[in-house]
XYZ file of N, CA and C in Angstrom:
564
model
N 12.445 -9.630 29.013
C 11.940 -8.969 27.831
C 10.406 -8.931 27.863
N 9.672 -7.569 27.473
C 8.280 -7.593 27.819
C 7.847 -7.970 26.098
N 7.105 -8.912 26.709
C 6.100 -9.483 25.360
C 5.246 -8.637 25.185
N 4.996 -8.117 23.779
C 3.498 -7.537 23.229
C 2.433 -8.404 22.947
N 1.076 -8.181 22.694
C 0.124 -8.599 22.177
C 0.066 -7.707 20.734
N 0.375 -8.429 20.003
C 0.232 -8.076 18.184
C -1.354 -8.762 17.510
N -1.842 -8.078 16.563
C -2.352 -8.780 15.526
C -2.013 -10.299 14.958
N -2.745 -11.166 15.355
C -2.020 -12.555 14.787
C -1.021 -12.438 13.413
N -1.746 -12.060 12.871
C -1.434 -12.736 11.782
C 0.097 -12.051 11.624
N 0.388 -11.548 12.087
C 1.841 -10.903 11.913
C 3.240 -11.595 12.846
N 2.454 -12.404 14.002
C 3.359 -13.331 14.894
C 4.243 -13.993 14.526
N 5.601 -14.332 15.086
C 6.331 -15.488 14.814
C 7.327 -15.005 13.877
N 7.113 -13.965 12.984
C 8.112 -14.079 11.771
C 8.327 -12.401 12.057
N 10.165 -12.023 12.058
C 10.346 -11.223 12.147
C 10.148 -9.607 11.413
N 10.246 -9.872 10.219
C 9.824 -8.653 9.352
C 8.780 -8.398 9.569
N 7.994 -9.228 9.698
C 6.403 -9.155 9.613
C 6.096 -8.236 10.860
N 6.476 -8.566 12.241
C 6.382 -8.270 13.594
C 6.651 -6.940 13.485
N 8.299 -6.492 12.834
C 8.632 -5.283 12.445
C 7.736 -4.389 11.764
N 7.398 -4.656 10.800
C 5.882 -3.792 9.866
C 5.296 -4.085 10.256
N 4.752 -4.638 11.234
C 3.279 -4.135 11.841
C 3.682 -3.633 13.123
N 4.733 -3.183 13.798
C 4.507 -2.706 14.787
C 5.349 -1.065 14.432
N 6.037 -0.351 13.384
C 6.408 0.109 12.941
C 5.588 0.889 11.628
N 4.934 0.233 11.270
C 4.587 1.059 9.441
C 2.595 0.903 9.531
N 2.144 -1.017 9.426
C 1.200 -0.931 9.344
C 0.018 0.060 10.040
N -0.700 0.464 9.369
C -1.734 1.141 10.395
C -1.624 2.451 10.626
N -0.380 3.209 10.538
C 0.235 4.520 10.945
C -0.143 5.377 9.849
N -0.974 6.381 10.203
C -1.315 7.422 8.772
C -0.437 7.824 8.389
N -0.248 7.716 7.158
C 0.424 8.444 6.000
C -0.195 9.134 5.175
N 0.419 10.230 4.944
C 0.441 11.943 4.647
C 1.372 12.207 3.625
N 2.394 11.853 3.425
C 3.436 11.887 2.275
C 3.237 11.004 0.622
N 2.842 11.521 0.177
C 2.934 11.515 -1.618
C 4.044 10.286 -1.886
N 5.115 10.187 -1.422
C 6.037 9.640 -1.925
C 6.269 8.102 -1.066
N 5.494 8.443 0.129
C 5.054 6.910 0.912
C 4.235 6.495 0.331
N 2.924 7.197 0.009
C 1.327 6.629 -0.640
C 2.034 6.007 -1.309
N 3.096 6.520 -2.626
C 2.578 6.114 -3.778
C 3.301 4.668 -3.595
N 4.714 4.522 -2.938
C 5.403 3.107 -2.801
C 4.261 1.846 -2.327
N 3.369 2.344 -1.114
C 2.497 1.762 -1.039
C 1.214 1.284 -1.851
N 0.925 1.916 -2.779
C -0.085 1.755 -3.670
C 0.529 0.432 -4.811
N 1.835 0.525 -5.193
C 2.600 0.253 -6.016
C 3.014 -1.110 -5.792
N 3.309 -1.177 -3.881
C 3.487 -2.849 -3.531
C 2.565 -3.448 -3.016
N 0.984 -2.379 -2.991
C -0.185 -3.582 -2.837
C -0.498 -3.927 -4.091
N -0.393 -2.986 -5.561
C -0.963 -3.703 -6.778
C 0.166 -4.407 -7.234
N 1.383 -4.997 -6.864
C 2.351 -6.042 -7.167
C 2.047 -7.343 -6.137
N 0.917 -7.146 -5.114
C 0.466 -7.812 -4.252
C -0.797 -8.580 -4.556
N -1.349 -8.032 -5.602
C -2.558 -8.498 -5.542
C -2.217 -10.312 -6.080
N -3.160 -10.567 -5.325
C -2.626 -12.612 -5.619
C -1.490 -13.090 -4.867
N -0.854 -12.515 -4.375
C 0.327 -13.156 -3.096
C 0.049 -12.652 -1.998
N 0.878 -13.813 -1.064
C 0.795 -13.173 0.510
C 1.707 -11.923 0.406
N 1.156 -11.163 1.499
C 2.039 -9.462 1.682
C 3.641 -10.033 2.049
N 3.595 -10.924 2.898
C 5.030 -11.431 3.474
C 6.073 -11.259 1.991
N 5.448 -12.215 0.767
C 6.110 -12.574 -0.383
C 6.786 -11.226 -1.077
N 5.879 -10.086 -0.771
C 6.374 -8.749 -1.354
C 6.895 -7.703 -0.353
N 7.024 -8.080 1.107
C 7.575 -7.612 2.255
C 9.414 -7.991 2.259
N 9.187 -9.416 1.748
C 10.728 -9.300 1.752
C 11.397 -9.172 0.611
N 10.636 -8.715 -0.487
C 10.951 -7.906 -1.491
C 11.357 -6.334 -1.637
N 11.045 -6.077 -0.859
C 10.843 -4.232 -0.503
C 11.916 -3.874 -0.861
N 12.788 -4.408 -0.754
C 14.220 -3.552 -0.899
C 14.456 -3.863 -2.269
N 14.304 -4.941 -2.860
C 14.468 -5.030 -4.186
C 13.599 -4.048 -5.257
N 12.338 -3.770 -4.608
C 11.506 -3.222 -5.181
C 12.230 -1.418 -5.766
N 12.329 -1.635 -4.487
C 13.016 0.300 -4.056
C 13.904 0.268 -5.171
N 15.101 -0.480 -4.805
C 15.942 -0.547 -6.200
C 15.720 -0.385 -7.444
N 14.328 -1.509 -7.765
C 14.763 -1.461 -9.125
C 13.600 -0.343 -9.754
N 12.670 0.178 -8.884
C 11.891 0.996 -9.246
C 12.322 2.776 -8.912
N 13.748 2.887 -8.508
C 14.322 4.085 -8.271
C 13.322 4.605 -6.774
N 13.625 3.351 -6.420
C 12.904 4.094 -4.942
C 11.336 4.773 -4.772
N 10.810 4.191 -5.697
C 9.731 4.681 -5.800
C 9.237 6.092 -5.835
N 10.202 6.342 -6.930
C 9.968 8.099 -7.812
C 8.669 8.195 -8.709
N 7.537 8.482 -8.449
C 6.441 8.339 -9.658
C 7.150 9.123 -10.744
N 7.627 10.540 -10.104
C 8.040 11.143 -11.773
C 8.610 10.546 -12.564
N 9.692 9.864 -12.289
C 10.410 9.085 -12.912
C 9.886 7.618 -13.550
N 9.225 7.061 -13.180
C 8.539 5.666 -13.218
C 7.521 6.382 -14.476
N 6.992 7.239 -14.347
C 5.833 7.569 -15.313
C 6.720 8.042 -16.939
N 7.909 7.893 -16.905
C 9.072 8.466 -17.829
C 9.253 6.483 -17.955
N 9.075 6.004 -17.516
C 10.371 4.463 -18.141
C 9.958 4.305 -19.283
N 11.062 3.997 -20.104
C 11.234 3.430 -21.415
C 10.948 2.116 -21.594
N 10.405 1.595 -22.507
C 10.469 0.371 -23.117
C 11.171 -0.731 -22.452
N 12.665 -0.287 -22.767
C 13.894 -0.844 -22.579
C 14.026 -1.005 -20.562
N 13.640 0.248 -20.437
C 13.304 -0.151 -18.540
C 12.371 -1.289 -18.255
N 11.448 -1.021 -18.674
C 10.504 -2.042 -18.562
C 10.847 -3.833 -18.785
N 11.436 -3.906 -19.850
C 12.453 -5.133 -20.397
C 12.965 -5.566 -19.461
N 13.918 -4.259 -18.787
C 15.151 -4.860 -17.664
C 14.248 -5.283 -16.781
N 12.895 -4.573 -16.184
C 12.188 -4.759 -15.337
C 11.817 -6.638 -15.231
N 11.540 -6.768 -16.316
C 10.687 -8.317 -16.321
C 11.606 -9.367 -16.445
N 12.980 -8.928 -16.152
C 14.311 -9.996 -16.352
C 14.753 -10.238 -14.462
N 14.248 -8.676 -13.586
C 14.367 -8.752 -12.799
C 14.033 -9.772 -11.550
N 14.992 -10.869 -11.113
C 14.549 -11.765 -10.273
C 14.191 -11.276 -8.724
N 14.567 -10.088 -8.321
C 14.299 -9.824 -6.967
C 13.078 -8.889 -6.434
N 12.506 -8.885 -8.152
C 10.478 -8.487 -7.806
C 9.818 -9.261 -8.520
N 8.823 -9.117 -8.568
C 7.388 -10.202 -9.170
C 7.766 -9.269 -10.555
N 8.140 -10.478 -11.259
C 7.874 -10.171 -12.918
C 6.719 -10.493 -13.776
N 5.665 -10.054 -13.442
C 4.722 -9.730 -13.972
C 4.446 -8.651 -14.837
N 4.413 -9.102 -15.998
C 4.660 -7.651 -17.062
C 3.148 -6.643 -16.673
N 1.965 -6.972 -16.449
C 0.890 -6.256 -16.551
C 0.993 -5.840 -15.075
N 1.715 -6.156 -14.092
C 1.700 -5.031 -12.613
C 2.644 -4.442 -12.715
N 4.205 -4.698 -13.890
C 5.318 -4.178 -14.264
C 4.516 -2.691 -15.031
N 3.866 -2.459 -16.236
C 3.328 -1.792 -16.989
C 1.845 -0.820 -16.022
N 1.663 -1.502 -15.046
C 0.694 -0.590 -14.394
C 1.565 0.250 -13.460
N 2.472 -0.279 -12.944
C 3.641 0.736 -11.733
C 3.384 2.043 -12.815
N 4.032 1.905 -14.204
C 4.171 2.979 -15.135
C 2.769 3.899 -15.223
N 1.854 3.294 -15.544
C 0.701 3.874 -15.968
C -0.038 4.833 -14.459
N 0.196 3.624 -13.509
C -0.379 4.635 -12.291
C 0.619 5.706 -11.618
N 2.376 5.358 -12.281
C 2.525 6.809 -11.676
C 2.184 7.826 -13.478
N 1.861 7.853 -13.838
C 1.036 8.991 -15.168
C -0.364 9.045 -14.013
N -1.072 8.648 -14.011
C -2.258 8.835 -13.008
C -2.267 9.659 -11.701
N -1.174 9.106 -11.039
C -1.089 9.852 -9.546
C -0.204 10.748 -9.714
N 0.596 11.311 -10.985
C 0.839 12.671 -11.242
C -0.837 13.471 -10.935
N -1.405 13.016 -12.743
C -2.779 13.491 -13.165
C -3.698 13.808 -11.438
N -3.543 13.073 -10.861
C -4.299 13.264 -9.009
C -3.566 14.036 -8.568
N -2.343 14.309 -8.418
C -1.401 15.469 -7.723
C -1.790 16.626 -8.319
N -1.704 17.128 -9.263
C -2.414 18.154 -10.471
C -3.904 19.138 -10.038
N -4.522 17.536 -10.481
C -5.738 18.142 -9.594
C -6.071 18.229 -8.619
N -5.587 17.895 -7.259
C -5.909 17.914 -5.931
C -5.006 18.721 -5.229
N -3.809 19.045 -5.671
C -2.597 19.651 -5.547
C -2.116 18.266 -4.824
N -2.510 17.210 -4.453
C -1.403 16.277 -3.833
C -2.435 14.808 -3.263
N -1.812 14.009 -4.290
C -2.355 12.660 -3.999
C -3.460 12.176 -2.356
N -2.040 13.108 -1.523
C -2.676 13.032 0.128
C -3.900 13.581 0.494
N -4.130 14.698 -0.670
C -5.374 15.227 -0.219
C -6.795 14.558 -0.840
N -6.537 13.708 -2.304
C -7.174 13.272 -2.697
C -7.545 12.097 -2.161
N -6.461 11.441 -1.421
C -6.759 10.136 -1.122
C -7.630 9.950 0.596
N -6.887 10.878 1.692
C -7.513 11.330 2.594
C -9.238 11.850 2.525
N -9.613 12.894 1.513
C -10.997 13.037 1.409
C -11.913 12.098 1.764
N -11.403 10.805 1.487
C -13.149 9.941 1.884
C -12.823 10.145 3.025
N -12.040 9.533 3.857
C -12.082 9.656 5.205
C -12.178 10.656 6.481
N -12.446 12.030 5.811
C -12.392 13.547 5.856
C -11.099 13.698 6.695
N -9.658 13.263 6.282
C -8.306 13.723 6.215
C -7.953 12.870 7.773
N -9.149 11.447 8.023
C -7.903 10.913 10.114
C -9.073 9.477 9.659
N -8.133 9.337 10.201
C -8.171 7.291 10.093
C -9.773 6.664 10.900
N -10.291 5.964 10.539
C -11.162 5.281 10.761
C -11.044 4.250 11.628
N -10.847 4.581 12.857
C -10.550 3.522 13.877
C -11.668 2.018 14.286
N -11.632 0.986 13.504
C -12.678 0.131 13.584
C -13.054 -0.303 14.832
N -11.908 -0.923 15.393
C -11.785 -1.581 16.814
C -12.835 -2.785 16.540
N -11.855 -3.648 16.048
C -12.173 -5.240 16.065
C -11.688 -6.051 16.995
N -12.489 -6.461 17.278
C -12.397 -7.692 18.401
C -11.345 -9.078 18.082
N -11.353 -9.250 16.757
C -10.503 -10.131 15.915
C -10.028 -10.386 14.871
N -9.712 -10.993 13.943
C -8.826 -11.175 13.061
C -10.409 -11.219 12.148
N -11.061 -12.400 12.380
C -12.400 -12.554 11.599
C -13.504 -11.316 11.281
N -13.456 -10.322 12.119
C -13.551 -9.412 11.888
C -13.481 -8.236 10.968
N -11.987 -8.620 10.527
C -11.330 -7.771 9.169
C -11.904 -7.755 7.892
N -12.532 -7.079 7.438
C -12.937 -7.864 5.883
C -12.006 -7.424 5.363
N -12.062 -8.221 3.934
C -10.803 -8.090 2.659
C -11.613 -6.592 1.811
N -13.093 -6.156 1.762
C -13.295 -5.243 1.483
C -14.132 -4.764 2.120
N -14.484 -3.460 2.074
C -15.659 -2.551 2.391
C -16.603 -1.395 1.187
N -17.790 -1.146 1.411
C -18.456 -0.260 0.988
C -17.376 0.897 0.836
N -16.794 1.700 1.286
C -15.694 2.503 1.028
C -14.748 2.244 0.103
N -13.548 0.798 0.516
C -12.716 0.507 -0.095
C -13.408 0.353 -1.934
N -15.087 -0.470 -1.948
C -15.187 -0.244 -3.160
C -15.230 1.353 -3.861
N -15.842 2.358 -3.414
C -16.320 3.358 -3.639
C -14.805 3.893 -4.397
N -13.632 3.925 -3.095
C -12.251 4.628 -3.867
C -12.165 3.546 -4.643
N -11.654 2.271 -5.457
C -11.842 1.509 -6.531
C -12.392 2.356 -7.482
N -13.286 2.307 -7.679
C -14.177 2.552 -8.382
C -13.345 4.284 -9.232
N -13.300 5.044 -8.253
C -13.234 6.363 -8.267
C -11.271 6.203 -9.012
N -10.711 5.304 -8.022
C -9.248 5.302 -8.785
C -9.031 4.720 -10.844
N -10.150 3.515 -10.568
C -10.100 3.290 -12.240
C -10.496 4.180 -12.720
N -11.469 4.951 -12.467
C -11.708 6.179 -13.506
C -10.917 6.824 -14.121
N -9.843 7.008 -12.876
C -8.877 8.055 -13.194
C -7.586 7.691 -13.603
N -8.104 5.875 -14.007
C -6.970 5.194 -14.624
C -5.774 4.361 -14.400
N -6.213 4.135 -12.895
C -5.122 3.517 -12.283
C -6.216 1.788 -12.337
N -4.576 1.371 -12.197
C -5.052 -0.391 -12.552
C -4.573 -1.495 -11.584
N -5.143 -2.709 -11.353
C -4.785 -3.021 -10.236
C -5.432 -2.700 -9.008
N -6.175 -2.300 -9.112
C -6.597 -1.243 -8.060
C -8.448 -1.358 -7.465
N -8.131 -3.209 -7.567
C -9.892 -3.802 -7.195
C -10.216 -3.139 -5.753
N -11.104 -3.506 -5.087
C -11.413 -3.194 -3.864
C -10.580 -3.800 -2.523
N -10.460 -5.011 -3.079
C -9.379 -5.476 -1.955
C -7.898 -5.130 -1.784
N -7.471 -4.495 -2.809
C -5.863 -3.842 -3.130
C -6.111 -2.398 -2.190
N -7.216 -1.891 -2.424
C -7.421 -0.353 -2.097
C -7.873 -0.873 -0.354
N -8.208 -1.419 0.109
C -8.400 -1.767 1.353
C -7.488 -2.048 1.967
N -6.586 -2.759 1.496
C -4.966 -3.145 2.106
C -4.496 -2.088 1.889
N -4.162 -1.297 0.701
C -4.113 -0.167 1.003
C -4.128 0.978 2.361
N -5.392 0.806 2.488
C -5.963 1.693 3.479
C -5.855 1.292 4.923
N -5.242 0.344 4.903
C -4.894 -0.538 6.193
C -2.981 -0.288 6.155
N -3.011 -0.130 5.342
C -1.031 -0.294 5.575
C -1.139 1.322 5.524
N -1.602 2.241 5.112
C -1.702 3.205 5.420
C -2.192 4.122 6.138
N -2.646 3.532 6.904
C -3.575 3.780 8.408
C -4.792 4.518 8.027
N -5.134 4.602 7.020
C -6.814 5.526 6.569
C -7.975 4.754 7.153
N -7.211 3.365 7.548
C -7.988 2.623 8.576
C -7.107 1.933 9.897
N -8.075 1.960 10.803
C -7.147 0.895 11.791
C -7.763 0.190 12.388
N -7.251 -1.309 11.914
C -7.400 -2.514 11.554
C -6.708 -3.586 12.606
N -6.172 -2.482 13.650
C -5.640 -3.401 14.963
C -6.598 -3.822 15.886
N -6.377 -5.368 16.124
C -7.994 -5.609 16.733
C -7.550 -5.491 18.366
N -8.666 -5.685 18.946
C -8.856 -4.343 20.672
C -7.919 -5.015 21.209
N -6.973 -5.917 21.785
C -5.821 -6.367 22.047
C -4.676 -6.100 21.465
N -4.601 -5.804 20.943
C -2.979 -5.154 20.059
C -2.734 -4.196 20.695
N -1.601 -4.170 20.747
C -0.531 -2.961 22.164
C -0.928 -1.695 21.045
N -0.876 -1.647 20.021
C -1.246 -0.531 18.666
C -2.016 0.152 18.968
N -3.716 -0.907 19.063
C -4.745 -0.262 18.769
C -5.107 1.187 18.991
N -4.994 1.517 20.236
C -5.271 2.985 20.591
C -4.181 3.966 20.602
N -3.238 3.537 19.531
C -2.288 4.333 19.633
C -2.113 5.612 18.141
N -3.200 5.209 17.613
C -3.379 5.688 16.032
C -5.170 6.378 16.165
């Protein structure tokens, strides 16, 4: 069996190995990926990614698969069931922002005709290939990652500090964050 060279921090544990050699890093272009992603880094913020990685499927479930139209429609009473739910982070204020930011990333679809185009613009629409040498390397934010922050609360989305929007932009390949040894790196 041929061994890869991965990103540390993803070693040893299988899901993990799986999403990052599969999802992390890979641009995304689809509205309906962004938004799942936006949704399980601000249910992320304050836990390890692992903790909400092997949540994913629960997530999908109980959030209808991550439909913004629909999510920006939950009732009260959804919301309720939501925070009874043991197989996601019941946190009522990242429970109540899922809601509020899909009303928002409608409001961005609207005006941009599509989240992808709005969100792509800083990066003028192809990934920012860093090419780090290491893990220490990575920051948790950047001059950029603050800039979209900044630009997403405006428009009302919550959750959404500089370090959420950077992970972000890393699980969504608007950056790539595979350092120069990773079988990945030059593959994005």
């Amino acid at each position: 069996m041929e061994s890869k060279t991965r990103c540390k921090w993803c070693v040893g544990i299988d899901i993990y190995e799986k999403y990052h050699d599969e999802e992390w890093g890979v641009p995304v272009y689809d509205d309906q990926k962004l938004f799942e992603f936006l949704i399980l880094e601000t249910f992320q913020a304050g836990l390890s990614w692992i903790t909400i990685l092997r949540k994913r499927d629960n997530f999908r479930l109980a959030f209808d698969n991550f439909d913004y139209k629909k999510i920006a429609k939950y009732p009260e009473e959804k919301i309720q069931e939501l925070m009874v739910d043991s197989g996601i982070i019941r946190n009522q204020l990242k429970i109540r922002s899922a809601v509020s930011n899909a009303t928002a990333f409608i409001k961005v679809q609207e005006e941009f005709g599509s989240f992808s185009d709005y969100i792509w613009k800083f990066t003028d629409g192809k990934p920012l290939n860093n090419k780090r040498q290491n893990l220490k390397e990575v920051p948790a934010t950047t001059p950029l990652s603050d800039s979209i922050s900044k630009d997403l609360k405006k428009r009302g989305f919550k959750f959404v500090g500089s370090t959420v929007v950077y992970a972000h932009m890393q699980a969504t390949g608007m950056v790539n964050d595979h350092v120069a040894d990773c079988f990945i790196q030059e593959k994005y």
